[in-house]
Short mmCIF file of C-alpha atoms in Angstrom, two decimals:
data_model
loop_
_atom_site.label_atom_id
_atom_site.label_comp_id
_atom_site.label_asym_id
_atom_site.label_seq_id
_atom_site.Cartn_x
_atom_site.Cartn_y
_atom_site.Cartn_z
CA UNK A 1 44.83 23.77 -15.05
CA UNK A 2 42.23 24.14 -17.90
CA UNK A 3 38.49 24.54 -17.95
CA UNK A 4 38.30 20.17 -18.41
CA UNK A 5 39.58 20.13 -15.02
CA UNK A 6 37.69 22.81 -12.98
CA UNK A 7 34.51 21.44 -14.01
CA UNK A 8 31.19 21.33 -12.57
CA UNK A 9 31.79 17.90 -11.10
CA UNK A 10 34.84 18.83 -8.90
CA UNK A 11 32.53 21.77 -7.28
CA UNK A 12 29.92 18.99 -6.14
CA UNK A 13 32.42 16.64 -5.05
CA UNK A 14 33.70 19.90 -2.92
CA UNK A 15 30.68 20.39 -1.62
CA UNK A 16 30.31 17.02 -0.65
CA UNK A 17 33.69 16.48 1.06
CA UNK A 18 33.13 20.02 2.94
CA UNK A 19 29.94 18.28 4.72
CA UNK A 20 30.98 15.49 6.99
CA UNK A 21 33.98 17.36 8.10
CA UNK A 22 31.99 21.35 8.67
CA UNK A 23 29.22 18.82 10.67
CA UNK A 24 32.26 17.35 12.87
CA UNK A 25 34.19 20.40 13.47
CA UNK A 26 31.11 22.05 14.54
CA UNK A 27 30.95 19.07 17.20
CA UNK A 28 34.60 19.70 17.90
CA UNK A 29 34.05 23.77 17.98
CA UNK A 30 31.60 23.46 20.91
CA UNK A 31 33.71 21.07 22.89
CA UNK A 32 36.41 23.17 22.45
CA UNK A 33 34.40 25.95 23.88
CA UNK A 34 33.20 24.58 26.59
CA UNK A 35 36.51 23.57 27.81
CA UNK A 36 36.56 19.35 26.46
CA UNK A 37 38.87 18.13 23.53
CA UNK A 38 37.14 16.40 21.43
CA UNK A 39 39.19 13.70 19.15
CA UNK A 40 36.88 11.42 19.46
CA UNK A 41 35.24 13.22 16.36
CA UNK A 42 36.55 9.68 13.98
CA UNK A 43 34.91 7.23 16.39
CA UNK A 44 31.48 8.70 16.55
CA UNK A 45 31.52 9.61 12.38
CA UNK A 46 32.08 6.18 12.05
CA UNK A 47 29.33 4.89 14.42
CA UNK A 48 26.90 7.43 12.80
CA UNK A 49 27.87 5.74 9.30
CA UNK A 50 27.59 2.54 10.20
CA UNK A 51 24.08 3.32 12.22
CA UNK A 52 22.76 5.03 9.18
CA UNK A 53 22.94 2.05 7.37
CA UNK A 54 21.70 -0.18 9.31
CA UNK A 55 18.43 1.55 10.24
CA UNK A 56 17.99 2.29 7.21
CA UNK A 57 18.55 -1.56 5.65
CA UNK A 58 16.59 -3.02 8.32
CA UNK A 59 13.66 -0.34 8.79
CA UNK A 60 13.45 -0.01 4.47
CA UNK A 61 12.98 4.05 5.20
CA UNK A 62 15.65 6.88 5.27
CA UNK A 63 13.98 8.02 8.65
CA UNK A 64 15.44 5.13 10.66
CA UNK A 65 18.48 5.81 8.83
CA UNK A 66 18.32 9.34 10.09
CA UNK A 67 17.19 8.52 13.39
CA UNK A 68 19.33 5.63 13.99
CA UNK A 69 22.64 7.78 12.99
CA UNK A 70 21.87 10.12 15.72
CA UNK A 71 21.07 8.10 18.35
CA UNK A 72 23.97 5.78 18.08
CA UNK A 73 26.53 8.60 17.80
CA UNK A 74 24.94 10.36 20.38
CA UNK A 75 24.98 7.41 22.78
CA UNK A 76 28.54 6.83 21.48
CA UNK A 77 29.53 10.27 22.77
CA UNK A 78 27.73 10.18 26.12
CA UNK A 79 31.25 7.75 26.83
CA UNK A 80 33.54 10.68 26.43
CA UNK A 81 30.87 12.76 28.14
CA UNK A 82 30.50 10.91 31.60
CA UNK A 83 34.23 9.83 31.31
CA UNK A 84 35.48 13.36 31.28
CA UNK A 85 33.09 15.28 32.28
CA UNK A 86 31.69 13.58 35.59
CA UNK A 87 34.61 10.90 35.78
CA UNK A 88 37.33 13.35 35.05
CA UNK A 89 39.20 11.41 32.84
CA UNK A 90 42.07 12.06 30.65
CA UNK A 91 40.32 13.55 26.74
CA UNK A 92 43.01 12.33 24.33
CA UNK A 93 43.30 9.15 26.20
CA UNK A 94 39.06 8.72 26.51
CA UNK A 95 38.95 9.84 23.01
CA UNK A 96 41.37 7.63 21.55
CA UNK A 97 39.85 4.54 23.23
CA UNK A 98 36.88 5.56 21.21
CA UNK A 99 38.02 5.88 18.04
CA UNK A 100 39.58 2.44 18.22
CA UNK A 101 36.79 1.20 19.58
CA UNK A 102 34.38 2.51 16.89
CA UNK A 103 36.84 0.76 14.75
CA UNK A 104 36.55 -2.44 15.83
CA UNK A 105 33.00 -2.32 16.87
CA UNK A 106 31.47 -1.40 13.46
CA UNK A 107 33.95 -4.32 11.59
CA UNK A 108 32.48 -6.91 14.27
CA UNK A 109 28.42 -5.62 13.81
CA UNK A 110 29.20 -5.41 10.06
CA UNK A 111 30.49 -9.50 10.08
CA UNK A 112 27.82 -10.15 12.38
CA UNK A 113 24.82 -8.91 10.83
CA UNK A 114 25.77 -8.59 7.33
CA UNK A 115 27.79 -11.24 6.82
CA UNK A 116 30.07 -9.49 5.06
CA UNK A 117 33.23 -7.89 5.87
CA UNK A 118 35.29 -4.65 3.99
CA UNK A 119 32.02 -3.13 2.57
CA UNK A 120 28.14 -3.52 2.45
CA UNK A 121 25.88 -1.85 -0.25
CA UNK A 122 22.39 -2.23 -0.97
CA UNK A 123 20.75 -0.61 -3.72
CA UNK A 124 16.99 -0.74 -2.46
CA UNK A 125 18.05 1.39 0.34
CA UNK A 126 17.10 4.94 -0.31
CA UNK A 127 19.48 7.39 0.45
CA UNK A 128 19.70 11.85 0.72
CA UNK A 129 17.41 12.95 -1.86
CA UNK A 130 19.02 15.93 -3.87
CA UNK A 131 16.99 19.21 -3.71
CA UNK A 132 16.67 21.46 -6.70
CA UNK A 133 16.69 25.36 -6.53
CA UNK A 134 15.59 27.30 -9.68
CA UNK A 135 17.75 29.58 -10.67
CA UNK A 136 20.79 28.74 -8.61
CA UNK A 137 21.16 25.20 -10.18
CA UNK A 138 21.31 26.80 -13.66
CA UNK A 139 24.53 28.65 -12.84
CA UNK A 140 27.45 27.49 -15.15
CA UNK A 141 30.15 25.71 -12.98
CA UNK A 142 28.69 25.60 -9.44
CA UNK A 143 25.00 25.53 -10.33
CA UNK A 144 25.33 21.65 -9.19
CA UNK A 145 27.22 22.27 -6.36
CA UNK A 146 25.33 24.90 -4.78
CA UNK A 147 21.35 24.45 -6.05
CA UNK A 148 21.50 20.88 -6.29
CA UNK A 149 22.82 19.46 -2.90
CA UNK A 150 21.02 16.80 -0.23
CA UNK A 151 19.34 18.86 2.97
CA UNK A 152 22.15 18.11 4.70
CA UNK A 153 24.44 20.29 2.83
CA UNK A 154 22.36 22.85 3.28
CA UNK A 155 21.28 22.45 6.68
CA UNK A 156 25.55 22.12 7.63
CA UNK A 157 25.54 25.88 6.68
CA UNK A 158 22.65 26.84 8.54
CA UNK A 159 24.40 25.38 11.74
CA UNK A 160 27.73 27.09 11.50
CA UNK A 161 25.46 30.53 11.42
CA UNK A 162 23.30 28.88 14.40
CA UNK A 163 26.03 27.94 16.17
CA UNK A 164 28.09 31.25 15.61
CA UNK A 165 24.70 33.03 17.28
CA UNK A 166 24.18 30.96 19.99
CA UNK A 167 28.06 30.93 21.27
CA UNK A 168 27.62 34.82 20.93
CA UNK A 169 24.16 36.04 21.87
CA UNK A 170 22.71 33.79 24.13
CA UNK A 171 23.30 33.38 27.95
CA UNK A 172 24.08 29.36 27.37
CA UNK A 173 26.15 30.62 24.68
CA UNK A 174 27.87 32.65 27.33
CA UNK A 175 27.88 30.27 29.87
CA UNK A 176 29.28 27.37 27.31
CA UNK A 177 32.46 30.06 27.25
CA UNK A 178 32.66 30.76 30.66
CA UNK A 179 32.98 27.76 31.61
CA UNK A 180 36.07 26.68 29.06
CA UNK A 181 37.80 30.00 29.29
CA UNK A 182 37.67 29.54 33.72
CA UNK A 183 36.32 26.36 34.59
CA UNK A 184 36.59 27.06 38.48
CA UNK A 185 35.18 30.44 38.61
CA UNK A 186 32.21 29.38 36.80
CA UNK A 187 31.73 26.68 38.86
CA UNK A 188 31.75 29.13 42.18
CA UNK A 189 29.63 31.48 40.17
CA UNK A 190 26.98 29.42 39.94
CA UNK A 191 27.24 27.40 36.85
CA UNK A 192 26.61 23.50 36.34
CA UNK A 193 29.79 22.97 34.48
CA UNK A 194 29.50 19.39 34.81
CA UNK A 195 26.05 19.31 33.09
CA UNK A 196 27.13 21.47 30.33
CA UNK A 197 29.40 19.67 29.27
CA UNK A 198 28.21 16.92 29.10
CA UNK A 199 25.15 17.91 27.35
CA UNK A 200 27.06 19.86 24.74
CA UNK A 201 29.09 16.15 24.04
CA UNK A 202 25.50 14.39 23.61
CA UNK A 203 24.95 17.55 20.95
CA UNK A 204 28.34 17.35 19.56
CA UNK A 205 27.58 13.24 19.20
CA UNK A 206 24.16 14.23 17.47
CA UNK A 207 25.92 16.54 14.72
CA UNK A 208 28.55 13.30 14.23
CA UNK A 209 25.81 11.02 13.66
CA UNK A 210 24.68 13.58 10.96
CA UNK A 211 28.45 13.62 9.46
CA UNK A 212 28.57 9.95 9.13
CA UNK A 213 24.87 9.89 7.65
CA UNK A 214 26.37 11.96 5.10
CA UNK A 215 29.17 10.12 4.52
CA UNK A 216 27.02 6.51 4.47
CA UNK A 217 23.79 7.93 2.63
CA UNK A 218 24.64 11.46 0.89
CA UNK A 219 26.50 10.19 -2.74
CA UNK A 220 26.68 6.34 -2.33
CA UNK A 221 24.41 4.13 0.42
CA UNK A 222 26.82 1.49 1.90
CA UNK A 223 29.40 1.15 4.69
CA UNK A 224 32.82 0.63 4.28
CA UNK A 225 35.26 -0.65 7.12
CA UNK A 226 36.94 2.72 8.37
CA UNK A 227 35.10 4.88 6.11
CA UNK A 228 35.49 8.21 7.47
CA UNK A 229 39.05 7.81 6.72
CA UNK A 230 40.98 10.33 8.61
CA UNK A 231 38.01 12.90 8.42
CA UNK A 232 37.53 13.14 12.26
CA UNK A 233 40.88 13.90 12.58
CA UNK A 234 41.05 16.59 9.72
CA UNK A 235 37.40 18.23 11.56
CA UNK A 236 39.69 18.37 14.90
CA UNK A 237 42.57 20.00 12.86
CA UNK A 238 39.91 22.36 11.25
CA UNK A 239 39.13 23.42 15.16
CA UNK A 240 42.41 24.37 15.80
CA UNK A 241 43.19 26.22 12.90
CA UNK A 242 39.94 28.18 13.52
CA UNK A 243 40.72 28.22 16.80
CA UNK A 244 37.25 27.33 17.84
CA UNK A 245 35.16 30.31 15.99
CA UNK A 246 32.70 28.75 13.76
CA UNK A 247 32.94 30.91 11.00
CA UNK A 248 36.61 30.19 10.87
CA UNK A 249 36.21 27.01 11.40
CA UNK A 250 33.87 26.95 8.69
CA UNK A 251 36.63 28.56 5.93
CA UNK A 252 39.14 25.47 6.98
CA UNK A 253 37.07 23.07 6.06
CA UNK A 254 36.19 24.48 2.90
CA UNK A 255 39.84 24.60 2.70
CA UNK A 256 39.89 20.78 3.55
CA UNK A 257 37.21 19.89 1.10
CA UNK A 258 38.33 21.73 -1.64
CA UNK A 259 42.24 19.49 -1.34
CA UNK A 260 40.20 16.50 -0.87
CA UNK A 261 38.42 17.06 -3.98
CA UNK A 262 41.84 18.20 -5.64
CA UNK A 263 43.19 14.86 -4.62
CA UNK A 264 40.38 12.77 -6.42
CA UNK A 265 40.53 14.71 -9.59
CA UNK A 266 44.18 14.23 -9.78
CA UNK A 267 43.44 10.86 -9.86
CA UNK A 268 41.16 10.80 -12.29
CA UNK A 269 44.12 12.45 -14.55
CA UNK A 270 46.36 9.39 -13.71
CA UNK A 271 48.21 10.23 -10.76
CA UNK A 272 48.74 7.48 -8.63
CA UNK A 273 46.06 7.17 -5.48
CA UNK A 274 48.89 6.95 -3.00
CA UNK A 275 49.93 10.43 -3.73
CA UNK A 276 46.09 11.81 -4.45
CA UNK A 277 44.94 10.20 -1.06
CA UNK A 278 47.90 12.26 1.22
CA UNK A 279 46.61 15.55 -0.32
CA UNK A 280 44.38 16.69 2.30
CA UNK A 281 46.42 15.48 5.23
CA UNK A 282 49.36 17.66 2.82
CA UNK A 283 47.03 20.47 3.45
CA UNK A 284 46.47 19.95 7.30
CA UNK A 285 49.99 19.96 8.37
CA UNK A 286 50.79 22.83 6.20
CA UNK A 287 47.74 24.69 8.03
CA UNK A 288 48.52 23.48 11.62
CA UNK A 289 52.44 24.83 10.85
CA UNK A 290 50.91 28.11 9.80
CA UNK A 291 48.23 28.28 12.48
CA UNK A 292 51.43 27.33 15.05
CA UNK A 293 53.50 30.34 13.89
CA UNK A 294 50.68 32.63 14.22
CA UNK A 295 50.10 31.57 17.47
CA UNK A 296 54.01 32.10 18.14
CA UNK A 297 53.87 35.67 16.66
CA UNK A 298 50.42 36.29 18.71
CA UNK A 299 52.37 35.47 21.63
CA UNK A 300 55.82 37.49 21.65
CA UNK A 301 53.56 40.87 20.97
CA UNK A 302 51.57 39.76 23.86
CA UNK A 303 54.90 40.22 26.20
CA UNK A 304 55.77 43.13 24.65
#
């Protein structure tokens, strides 16, 4: 690979494909801790998208954008929350209803009040200003990537390190892992497990909405039909290849990113988009394999 290829744009496009899915997988991460599966990530990216645009169409201001992504993936989530949590329902079978319900909710509200169908745009809406930081954004390379991102890139970052923090030093922290590691003895301890988790869904559906307002409003502002495009899925693989630590969570979606935006530029170079488009999922089930055998080799020195 020469320098033409490694340039300054494939960093930011990096950057930006690392977002949506580190803002997901941190949904996923706390789910996973507190003893829910989450693959419902997909559904309630795409609901975020889609609610992004909207507000922000119909309200002319990036705050309803922001506020309306939130509070429709949130509300979204509370589904998987009562259904599992108080209802006790099956989570792959909840969160698959989800996701193809997200599908074919957002294609119905898009016909219906857009008139359109397969994509919407609008250039008057405004979308994730782009910060700059002296000095970083001068860097040859990655000074784009790194000192000239939206808030929400940077913000992403802050929440793996919050998230990391709260999971270790604080007594809900605690109590989140209690209750996934031994969901019975917490409960005769004390603990509301039933309230936990679903609380920690409605926060996992808040940090969706904030994935799919990147996705909607952080390069481009418009919705596309099934958008997220596999990302959900990718966050939930990040998860399990972290195996639910945020930090390592955090280095597989960089991993994820980093083939997505591998995939685009090989496209640009001529490749055709069938093969450029498989390269991250390429990358997942090589990393799920690996993460599998580990988990093998973990286990036969356990019984020994």
């Amino acid at each position: 690979m020469n320098g033409a290829f490694l340039n300054a744009a494939f960093f930011d496009q990096a950057v930006l494909g690392i977002t949506p899915i580190l803002l997901a997988a941190l949904a996923g991460t706390l789910s996973e801790r507190v003893g829910l599966f989450n693959i419902a990530l997909e559904g309630q990216m795409l609901v975020g998208a889609f609610a992004a645009v909207a507000g922000d169409h119909f309200t002319g201001t990036l705050g309803g954008g922001i506020c309306a992504a939130i509070l429709a993936s949130t509300l979204f989530a509370s589904l998987l929350g009562v259904g599992s949590a108080l209802l006790r329902g099956n989570d792959i079978v909840i969160g698959i209803s989800l996701n193809l319900l997200a599908s074919g909710l957002t294609a119905f509200l898009l016909r219906s009040l857009f008139g359109v169908s397969g994509t919407f745009s609008d250039s008057r809406m405004p979308g994730l200003p782009r910060l700059h930081i002296p000095g970083v954004s001068e860097l040859p390379l990655i000074g784009r990537a790194l000192g000239e991102q939206n808030p929400l890139v940077y913000l992403s970052w802050l929440l793996v390190a919050l998230t990391g923090i709260f999971l270790a030093r604080t007594v809900w922290g605690l109590r989140i892992r209690g209750i996934g590691e031994q969901f019975d003895a917490a409960v005769s301890l004390g603990a509301k497990a039933t309230r936990y988790r679903i609380l920690v869904t409605l926060v996992g559906g808040a940090l969706c909405g904030l994935a799919g307002l990147q996705l909607a409003l952080g390069s481009l502002t418009l919705f596309s039909e099934n958008m997220t495009a596999g990302r959900g899925w990718i966050a939930v693989a990040a998860v399990m290849l972290g195996r639910a630590r945020p930090l390592a969570v955090a280095a597989a979606c960089i991993l994820f990113g980093v083939s997505d935006a591998l995939g685009l530029r090989l496209q640009g170079e001529g490749l055709p988009n069938q093969v450029t488009d498989s390269a991250p999922y390429v990358v997942t089930l090589i990393a799920l394999v690996v993460a599998g055998i580990r988990q093998r080799i973990d286990a036969r020195r356990v019984v020994i």
